[in-house]
């Protein structure tokens, strides 16, 4: 009787950084589309993670996300990125309405000693797919954003990181007494990403 085992793929630090940075890019696009930050017609359909995803065709946003993922990949490869937060704010008042928080844990041994890890690419894709499905379905549990919105991205890094001139120091853009929903996580065996969305609690305002 033949036995079967799941195929393990070699995951390097650079490869893991690329996977996570690419995930951030697709996640950002999906959030901007599904939360209606940009018009539906400004997105194009692509196939990724076994799902139909949408990518912005707005040149300014495309350039921003492309530069963002390149910088995040560099920080991830250096083991310096702790967290990335995508913030959705009211365009008129600047009030923070949602914070999409992606926390990163890095295997320090891989960074320090250059060793690799093993995990099936398909297993990683399934874990990412589960997060993307939750982002896509977020309209079912998040309040409707009824006003024009803008977004910003915050990156939390180790203090010894050289920060490019295109990044500036920022306040954490927190939400007072928010509702919070924990989403799925994924793990390349080098980087583990936990996802949490917090949003404005209108019930608190009315109390």
PDB file of C-alpha atoms in Angstrom:
ATOM      1  CA  UNK A   1       0.000   0.000   0.000  1.00  0.00           C
ATOM      2  CA  UNK A   2       1.513   3.312  -1.082  1.00  0.00           C
ATOM      3  CA  UNK A   3       1.897   5.991   1.549  1.00  0.00           C
ATOM      4  CA  UNK A   4       1.612   9.678   0.844  1.00  0.00           C
ATOM      5  CA  UNK A   5       3.053  12.624   2.720  1.00  0.00           C
ATOM      6  CA  UNK A   6       2.445  16.313   2.151  1.00  0.00           C
ATOM      7  CA  UNK A   7       5.229  17.824   0.075  1.00  0.00           C
ATOM      8  CA  UNK A   8       7.262  20.358   2.011  1.00  0.00           C
ATOM      9  CA  UNK A   9       8.810  23.300   0.192  1.00  0.00           C
ATOM     10  CA  UNK A  10      11.991  25.039   1.289  1.00  0.00           C
ATOM     11  CA  UNK A  11      11.167  28.517   2.583  1.00  0.00           C
ATOM     12  CA  UNK A  12      14.020  31.031   2.677  1.00  0.00           C
ATOM     13  CA  UNK A  13      14.018  34.387   4.438  1.00  0.00           C
ATOM     14  CA  UNK A  14      13.896  36.240   1.120  1.00  0.00           C
ATOM     15  CA  UNK A  15      11.142  33.968  -0.189  1.00  0.00           C
ATOM     16  CA  UNK A  16       9.089  34.400   2.979  1.00  0.00           C
ATOM     17  CA  UNK A  17       9.516  38.195   2.866  1.00  0.00           C
ATOM     18  CA  UNK A  18       8.276  38.188  -0.736  1.00  0.00           C
ATOM     19  CA  UNK A  19       5.213  36.076   0.184  1.00  0.00           C
ATOM     20  CA  UNK A  20       4.252  38.343   3.088  1.00  0.00           C
ATOM     21  CA  UNK A  21       4.870  41.612   1.203  1.00  0.00           C
ATOM     22  CA  UNK A  22       2.801  40.354  -1.750  1.00  0.00           C
ATOM     23  CA  UNK A  23       0.041  39.365   0.676  1.00  0.00           C
ATOM     24  CA  UNK A  24       0.023  42.899   2.116  1.00  0.00           C
ATOM     25  CA  UNK A  25      -0.357  44.332  -1.404  1.00  0.00           C
ATOM     26  CA  UNK A  26      -3.321  42.122  -2.286  1.00  0.00           C
ATOM     27  CA  UNK A  27      -4.877  42.598   1.157  1.00  0.00           C
ATOM     28  CA  UNK A  28      -4.642  46.393   0.826  1.00  0.00           C
ATOM     29  CA  UNK A  29      -6.296  46.278  -2.596  1.00  0.00           C
ATOM     30  CA  UNK A  30      -9.045  44.008  -1.290  1.00  0.00           C
ATOM     31  CA  UNK A  31      -9.733  46.242   1.713  1.00  0.00           C
ATOM     32  CA  UNK A  32      -9.866  49.400  -0.428  1.00  0.00           C
ATOM     33  CA  UNK A  33     -12.284  47.710  -2.840  1.00  0.00           C
ATOM     34  CA  UNK A  34     -14.537  45.940  -0.342  1.00  0.00           C
ATOM     35  CA  UNK A  35     -14.778  48.960   1.968  1.00  0.00           C
ATOM     36  CA  UNK A  36     -15.623  51.240  -0.966  1.00  0.00           C
ATOM     37  CA  UNK A  37     -12.709  53.632  -0.444  1.00  0.00           C
ATOM     38  CA  UNK A  38     -12.314  53.852  -4.238  1.00  0.00           C
ATOM     39  CA  UNK A  39     -15.010  53.348  -6.892  1.00  0.00           C
ATOM     40  CA  UNK A  40     -15.733  49.812  -8.040  1.00  0.00           C
ATOM     41  CA  UNK A  41     -14.959  50.672 -11.672  1.00  0.00           C
ATOM     42  CA  UNK A  42     -11.370  51.627 -10.777  1.00  0.00           C
ATOM     43  CA  UNK A  43     -10.499  47.968 -10.005  1.00  0.00           C
ATOM     44  CA  UNK A  44      -9.712  45.081 -12.355  1.00  0.00           C
ATOM     45  CA  UNK A  45     -10.265  41.372 -11.658  1.00  0.00           C
ATOM     46  CA  UNK A  46      -7.306  38.994 -11.338  1.00  0.00           C
ATOM     47  CA  UNK A  47      -6.944  35.411 -10.132  1.00  0.00           C
ATOM     48  CA  UNK A  48      -4.808  34.963  -7.006  1.00  0.00           C
ATOM     49  CA  UNK A  49      -4.774  32.567  -4.056  1.00  0.00           C
ATOM     50  CA  UNK A  50      -7.424  30.515  -5.848  1.00  0.00           C
ATOM     51  CA  UNK A  51      -9.810  33.478  -5.604  1.00  0.00           C
ATOM     52  CA  UNK A  52     -11.045  36.272  -7.807  1.00  0.00           C
ATOM     53  CA  UNK A  53      -9.230  39.328  -6.465  1.00  0.00           C
ATOM     54  CA  UNK A  54      -9.434  42.970  -7.457  1.00  0.00           C
ATOM     55  CA  UNK A  55      -6.512  45.307  -8.067  1.00  0.00           C
ATOM     56  CA  UNK A  56      -6.701  49.079  -8.316  1.00  0.00           C
ATOM     57  CA  UNK A  57      -6.085  50.642 -11.706  1.00  0.00           C
ATOM     58  CA  UNK A  58      -5.637  54.101 -10.189  1.00  0.00           C
ATOM     59  CA  UNK A  59      -2.031  54.967 -11.070  1.00  0.00           C
ATOM     60  CA  UNK A  60      -1.402  56.900  -7.868  1.00  0.00           C
ATOM     61  CA  UNK A  61      -2.659  54.094  -5.633  1.00  0.00           C
ATOM     62  CA  UNK A  62      -0.842  51.443  -7.720  1.00  0.00           C
ATOM     63  CA  UNK A  63       2.446  53.293  -7.306  1.00  0.00           C
ATOM     64  CA  UNK A  64       1.842  53.781  -3.578  1.00  0.00           C
ATOM     65  CA  UNK A  65       1.122  50.067  -2.985  1.00  0.00           C
ATOM     66  CA  UNK A  66       4.025  48.989  -5.203  1.00  0.00           C
ATOM     67  CA  UNK A  67       6.460  51.197  -3.265  1.00  0.00           C
ATOM     68  CA  UNK A  68       4.898  50.039   0.003  1.00  0.00           C
ATOM     69  CA  UNK A  69       5.333  46.315  -0.708  1.00  0.00           C
ATOM     70  CA  UNK A  70       8.930  46.839  -1.875  1.00  0.00           C
ATOM     71  CA  UNK A  71       9.795  48.629   1.370  1.00  0.00           C
ATOM     72  CA  UNK A  72       7.945  46.099   3.531  1.00  0.00           C
ATOM     73  CA  UNK A  73       9.781  43.247   1.798  1.00  0.00           C
ATOM     74  CA  UNK A  74      13.101  44.900   2.661  1.00  0.00           C
ATOM     75  CA  UNK A  75      12.124  45.304   6.331  1.00  0.00           C
ATOM     76  CA  UNK A  76      10.731  41.762   6.483  1.00  0.00           C
ATOM     77  CA  UNK A  77      13.950  40.327   5.067  1.00  0.00           C
ATOM     78  CA  UNK A  78      15.912  42.214   7.709  1.00  0.00           C
ATOM     79  CA  UNK A  79      13.563  40.939  10.428  1.00  0.00           C
ATOM     80  CA  UNK A  80      12.704  44.523  11.372  1.00  0.00           C
ATOM     81  CA  UNK A  81       8.957  44.793  10.645  1.00  0.00           C
ATOM     82  CA  UNK A  82       6.690  44.358  13.670  1.00  0.00           C
ATOM     83  CA  UNK A  83       3.352  45.469  12.315  1.00  0.00           C
ATOM     84  CA  UNK A  84       1.595  47.088   9.380  1.00  0.00           C
ATOM     85  CA  UNK A  85      -1.675  48.963   9.847  1.00  0.00           C
ATOM     86  CA  UNK A  86      -3.992  50.145   7.080  1.00  0.00           C
ATOM     87  CA  UNK A  87      -6.121  53.000   8.408  1.00  0.00           C
ATOM     88  CA  UNK A  88      -9.375  54.198   6.843  1.00  0.00           C
ATOM     89  CA  UNK A  89     -10.360  57.757   7.747  1.00  0.00           C
ATOM     90  CA  UNK A  90     -13.104  60.229   6.991  1.00  0.00           C
ATOM     91  CA  UNK A  91     -11.962  62.447   4.130  1.00  0.00           C
ATOM     92  CA  UNK A  92     -13.760  65.462   5.601  1.00  0.00           C
ATOM     93  CA  UNK A  93     -12.806  65.237   9.291  1.00  0.00           C
ATOM     94  CA  UNK A  94      -9.815  62.882   9.353  1.00  0.00           C
ATOM     95  CA  UNK A  95     -11.569  60.770  11.983  1.00  0.00           C
ATOM     96  CA  UNK A  96     -10.272  57.191  12.039  1.00  0.00           C
ATOM     97  CA  UNK A  97     -13.083  54.754  11.188  1.00  0.00           C
ATOM     98  CA  UNK A  98     -11.209  51.449  10.745  1.00  0.00           C
ATOM     99  CA  UNK A  99      -7.746  50.022  11.529  1.00  0.00           C
ATOM    100  CA  UNK A 100      -6.660  46.843   9.738  1.00  0.00           C
ATOM    101  CA  UNK A 101      -3.805  45.561  11.870  1.00  0.00           C
ATOM    102  CA  UNK A 102      -1.315  42.982  10.559  1.00  0.00           C
ATOM    103  CA  UNK A 103       1.127  41.912  13.296  1.00  0.00           C
ATOM    104  CA  UNK A 104       4.324  40.126  12.248  1.00  0.00           C
ATOM    105  CA  UNK A 105       6.379  37.654  14.271  1.00  0.00           C
ATOM    106  CA  UNK A 106       9.752  36.766  12.749  1.00  0.00           C
ATOM    107  CA  UNK A 107      11.856  33.657  13.427  1.00  0.00           C
ATOM    108  CA  UNK A 108      15.017  35.330  14.736  1.00  0.00           C
ATOM    109  CA  UNK A 109      17.172  32.244  14.125  1.00  0.00           C
ATOM    110  CA  UNK A 110      16.465  32.456  10.393  1.00  0.00           C
ATOM    111  CA  UNK A 111      17.488  36.133  10.318  1.00  0.00           C
ATOM    112  CA  UNK A 112      20.621  35.662  12.426  1.00  0.00           C
ATOM    113  CA  UNK A 113      21.904  32.334  11.050  1.00  0.00           C
ATOM    114  CA  UNK A 114      20.504  32.278   7.520  1.00  0.00           C
ATOM    115  CA  UNK A 115      18.798  28.900   7.939  1.00  0.00           C
ATOM    116  CA  UNK A 116      15.706  27.935   5.966  1.00  0.00           C
ATOM    117  CA  UNK A 117      12.413  26.345   7.014  1.00  0.00           C
ATOM    118  CA  UNK A 118      10.034  23.883   5.391  1.00  0.00           C
ATOM    119  CA  UNK A 119       6.343  24.280   4.683  1.00  0.00           C
ATOM    120  CA  UNK A 120       4.080  23.409   1.767  1.00  0.00           C
ATOM    121  CA  UNK A 121       3.412  26.347  -0.569  1.00  0.00           C
ATOM    122  CA  UNK A 122      -0.162  25.065  -0.924  1.00  0.00           C
ATOM    123  CA  UNK A 123      -0.671  25.146   2.844  1.00  0.00           C
ATOM    124  CA  UNK A 124       0.546  28.758   2.998  1.00  0.00           C
ATOM    125  CA  UNK A 125      -1.777  29.657   0.109  1.00  0.00           C
ATOM    126  CA  UNK A 126      -4.750  28.041   1.882  1.00  0.00           C
ATOM    127  CA  UNK A 127      -4.043  30.063   5.029  1.00  0.00           C
ATOM    128  CA  UNK A 128      -3.785  33.313   3.048  1.00  0.00           C
ATOM    129  CA  UNK A 129      -6.930  32.398   1.115  1.00  0.00           C
ATOM    130  CA  UNK A 130      -8.848  32.096   4.416  1.00  0.00           C
ATOM    131  CA  UNK A 131      -7.828  35.653   5.391  1.00  0.00           C
ATOM    132  CA  UNK A 132      -8.762  37.014   1.959  1.00  0.00           C
ATOM    133  CA  UNK A 133     -12.190  35.361   2.192  1.00  0.00           C
ATOM    134  CA  UNK A 134     -12.734  37.135   5.521  1.00  0.00           C
ATOM    135  CA  UNK A 135     -11.696  40.504   4.048  1.00  0.00           C
ATOM    136  CA  UNK A 136     -14.078  39.937   1.127  1.00  0.00           C
ATOM    137  CA  UNK A 137     -16.921  39.096   3.539  1.00  0.00           C
ATOM    138  CA  UNK A 138     -16.105  42.011   5.871  1.00  0.00           C
ATOM    139  CA  UNK A 139     -19.079  43.963   4.504  1.00  0.00           C
ATOM    140  CA  UNK A 140     -21.288  41.528   6.440  1.00  0.00           C
ATOM    141  CA  UNK A 141     -19.917  42.496   9.864  1.00  0.00           C
ATOM    142  CA  UNK A 142     -18.429  45.985   9.473  1.00  0.00           C
ATOM    143  CA  UNK A 143     -20.615  49.108   9.511  1.00  0.00           C
ATOM    144  CA  UNK A 144     -21.246  50.786   6.178  1.00  0.00           C
ATOM    145  CA  UNK A 145     -18.856  53.649   5.433  1.00  0.00           C
ATOM    146  CA  UNK A 146     -21.375  56.297   4.441  1.00  0.00           C
ATOM    147  CA  UNK A 147     -18.977  59.150   3.728  1.00  0.00           C
ATOM    148  CA  UNK A 148     -16.009  59.619   1.377  1.00  0.00           C
ATOM    149  CA  UNK A 149     -12.907  58.072   2.913  1.00  0.00           C
ATOM    150  CA  UNK A 150      -9.135  58.089   2.470  1.00  0.00           C
ATOM    151  CA  UNK A 151      -6.529  55.632   3.693  1.00  0.00           C
ATOM    152  CA  UNK A 152      -3.054  55.659   5.158  1.00  0.00           C
ATOM    153  CA  UNK A 153      -0.544  52.955   6.073  1.00  0.00           C
ATOM    154  CA  UNK A 154       1.459  52.821   9.292  1.00  0.00           C
ATOM    155  CA  UNK A 155       4.517  50.612   9.662  1.00  0.00           C
ATOM    156  CA  UNK A 156       5.919  49.678  13.073  1.00  0.00           C
ATOM    157  CA  UNK A 157       9.585  48.710  12.871  1.00  0.00           C
ATOM    158  CA  UNK A 158      12.509  48.126  15.200  1.00  0.00           C
ATOM    159  CA  UNK A 159      13.969  51.415  16.428  1.00  0.00           C
ATOM    160  CA  UNK A 160      17.323  50.897  14.692  1.00  0.00           C
ATOM    161  CA  UNK A 161      15.786  50.872  11.206  1.00  0.00           C
ATOM    162  CA  UNK A 162      16.813  53.543   8.708  1.00  0.00           C
ATOM    163  CA  UNK A 163      13.558  55.151   7.593  1.00  0.00           C
ATOM    164  CA  UNK A 164      13.288  56.349   3.958  1.00  0.00           C
ATOM    165  CA  UNK A 165      12.500  60.037   3.485  1.00  0.00           C
ATOM    166  CA  UNK A 166       9.124  59.072   1.959  1.00  0.00           C
ATOM    167  CA  UNK A 167       8.003  57.852   5.416  1.00  0.00           C
ATOM    168  CA  UNK A 168       7.266  60.237   8.276  1.00  0.00           C
ATOM    169  CA  UNK A 169       6.661  59.834  11.999  1.00  0.00           C
ATOM    170  CA  UNK A 170       2.953  59.506  12.733  1.00  0.00           C
ATOM    171  CA  UNK A 171       0.580  59.230  15.657  1.00  0.00           C
ATOM    172  CA  UNK A 172      -0.936  55.726  15.942  1.00  0.00           C
ATOM    173  CA  UNK A 173      -4.339  56.878  14.615  1.00  0.00           C
ATOM    174  CA  UNK A 174      -6.225  54.914  17.263  1.00  0.00           C
ATOM    175  CA  UNK A 175      -9.981  54.506  17.663  1.00  0.00           C
ATOM    176  CA  UNK A 176     -11.446  55.180  21.114  1.00  0.00           C
ATOM    177  CA  UNK A 177     -13.304  52.146  22.535  1.00  0.00           C
ATOM    178  CA  UNK A 178     -13.419  50.248  19.230  1.00  0.00           C
ATOM    179  CA  UNK A 179     -15.125  47.027  18.297  1.00  0.00           C
ATOM    180  CA  UNK A 180     -12.481  44.450  17.329  1.00  0.00           C
ATOM    181  CA  UNK A 181     -12.675  41.337  15.165  1.00  0.00           C
ATOM    182  CA  UNK A 182      -9.772  38.893  15.000  1.00  0.00           C
ATOM    183  CA  UNK A 183      -9.302  37.307  11.596  1.00  0.00           C
ATOM    184  CA  UNK A 184      -7.293  34.262  10.545  1.00  0.00           C
ATOM    185  CA  UNK A 185      -3.500  34.196  10.593  1.00  0.00           C
ATOM    186  CA  UNK A 186      -0.927  32.629   8.293  1.00  0.00           C
ATOM    187  CA  UNK A 187       2.566  31.340   8.927  1.00  0.00           C
ATOM    188  CA  UNK A 188       5.407  30.749   6.460  1.00  0.00           C
ATOM    189  CA  UNK A 189       7.425  29.186   9.326  1.00  0.00           C
ATOM    190  CA  UNK A 190       9.610  32.295   9.154  1.00  0.00           C
ATOM    191  CA  UNK A 191       7.022  35.069   9.373  1.00  0.00           C
ATOM    192  CA  UNK A 192       3.703  34.669  11.187  1.00  0.00           C
ATOM    193  CA  UNK A 193       1.039  37.263  10.382  1.00  0.00           C
ATOM    194  CA  UNK A 194      -1.939  37.849  12.698  1.00  0.00           C
ATOM    195  CA  UNK A 195      -4.825  39.956  11.420  1.00  0.00           C
ATOM    196  CA  UNK A 196      -7.222  42.114  13.429  1.00  0.00           C
ATOM    197  CA  UNK A 197      -9.679  44.764  12.329  1.00  0.00           C
ATOM    198  CA  UNK A 198     -10.951  47.396  14.746  1.00  0.00           C
ATOM    199  CA  UNK A 199     -13.692  49.857  13.909  1.00  0.00           C
ATOM    200  CA  UNK A 200     -15.586  52.788  15.342  1.00  0.00           C
ATOM    201  CA  UNK A 201     -18.171  51.855  17.951  1.00  0.00           C
ATOM    202  CA  UNK A 202     -21.170  54.045  17.152  1.00  0.00           C
ATOM    203  CA  UNK A 203     -23.091  52.581  20.103  1.00  0.00           C
ATOM    204  CA  UNK A 204     -20.489  54.155  22.407  1.00  0.00           C
ATOM    205  CA  UNK A 205     -21.081  57.579  20.826  1.00  0.00           C
ATOM    206  CA  UNK A 206     -24.809  57.276  21.441  1.00  0.00           C
ATOM    207  CA  UNK A 207     -24.442  56.176  25.069  1.00  0.00           C
TER     208      UNK A 207
END
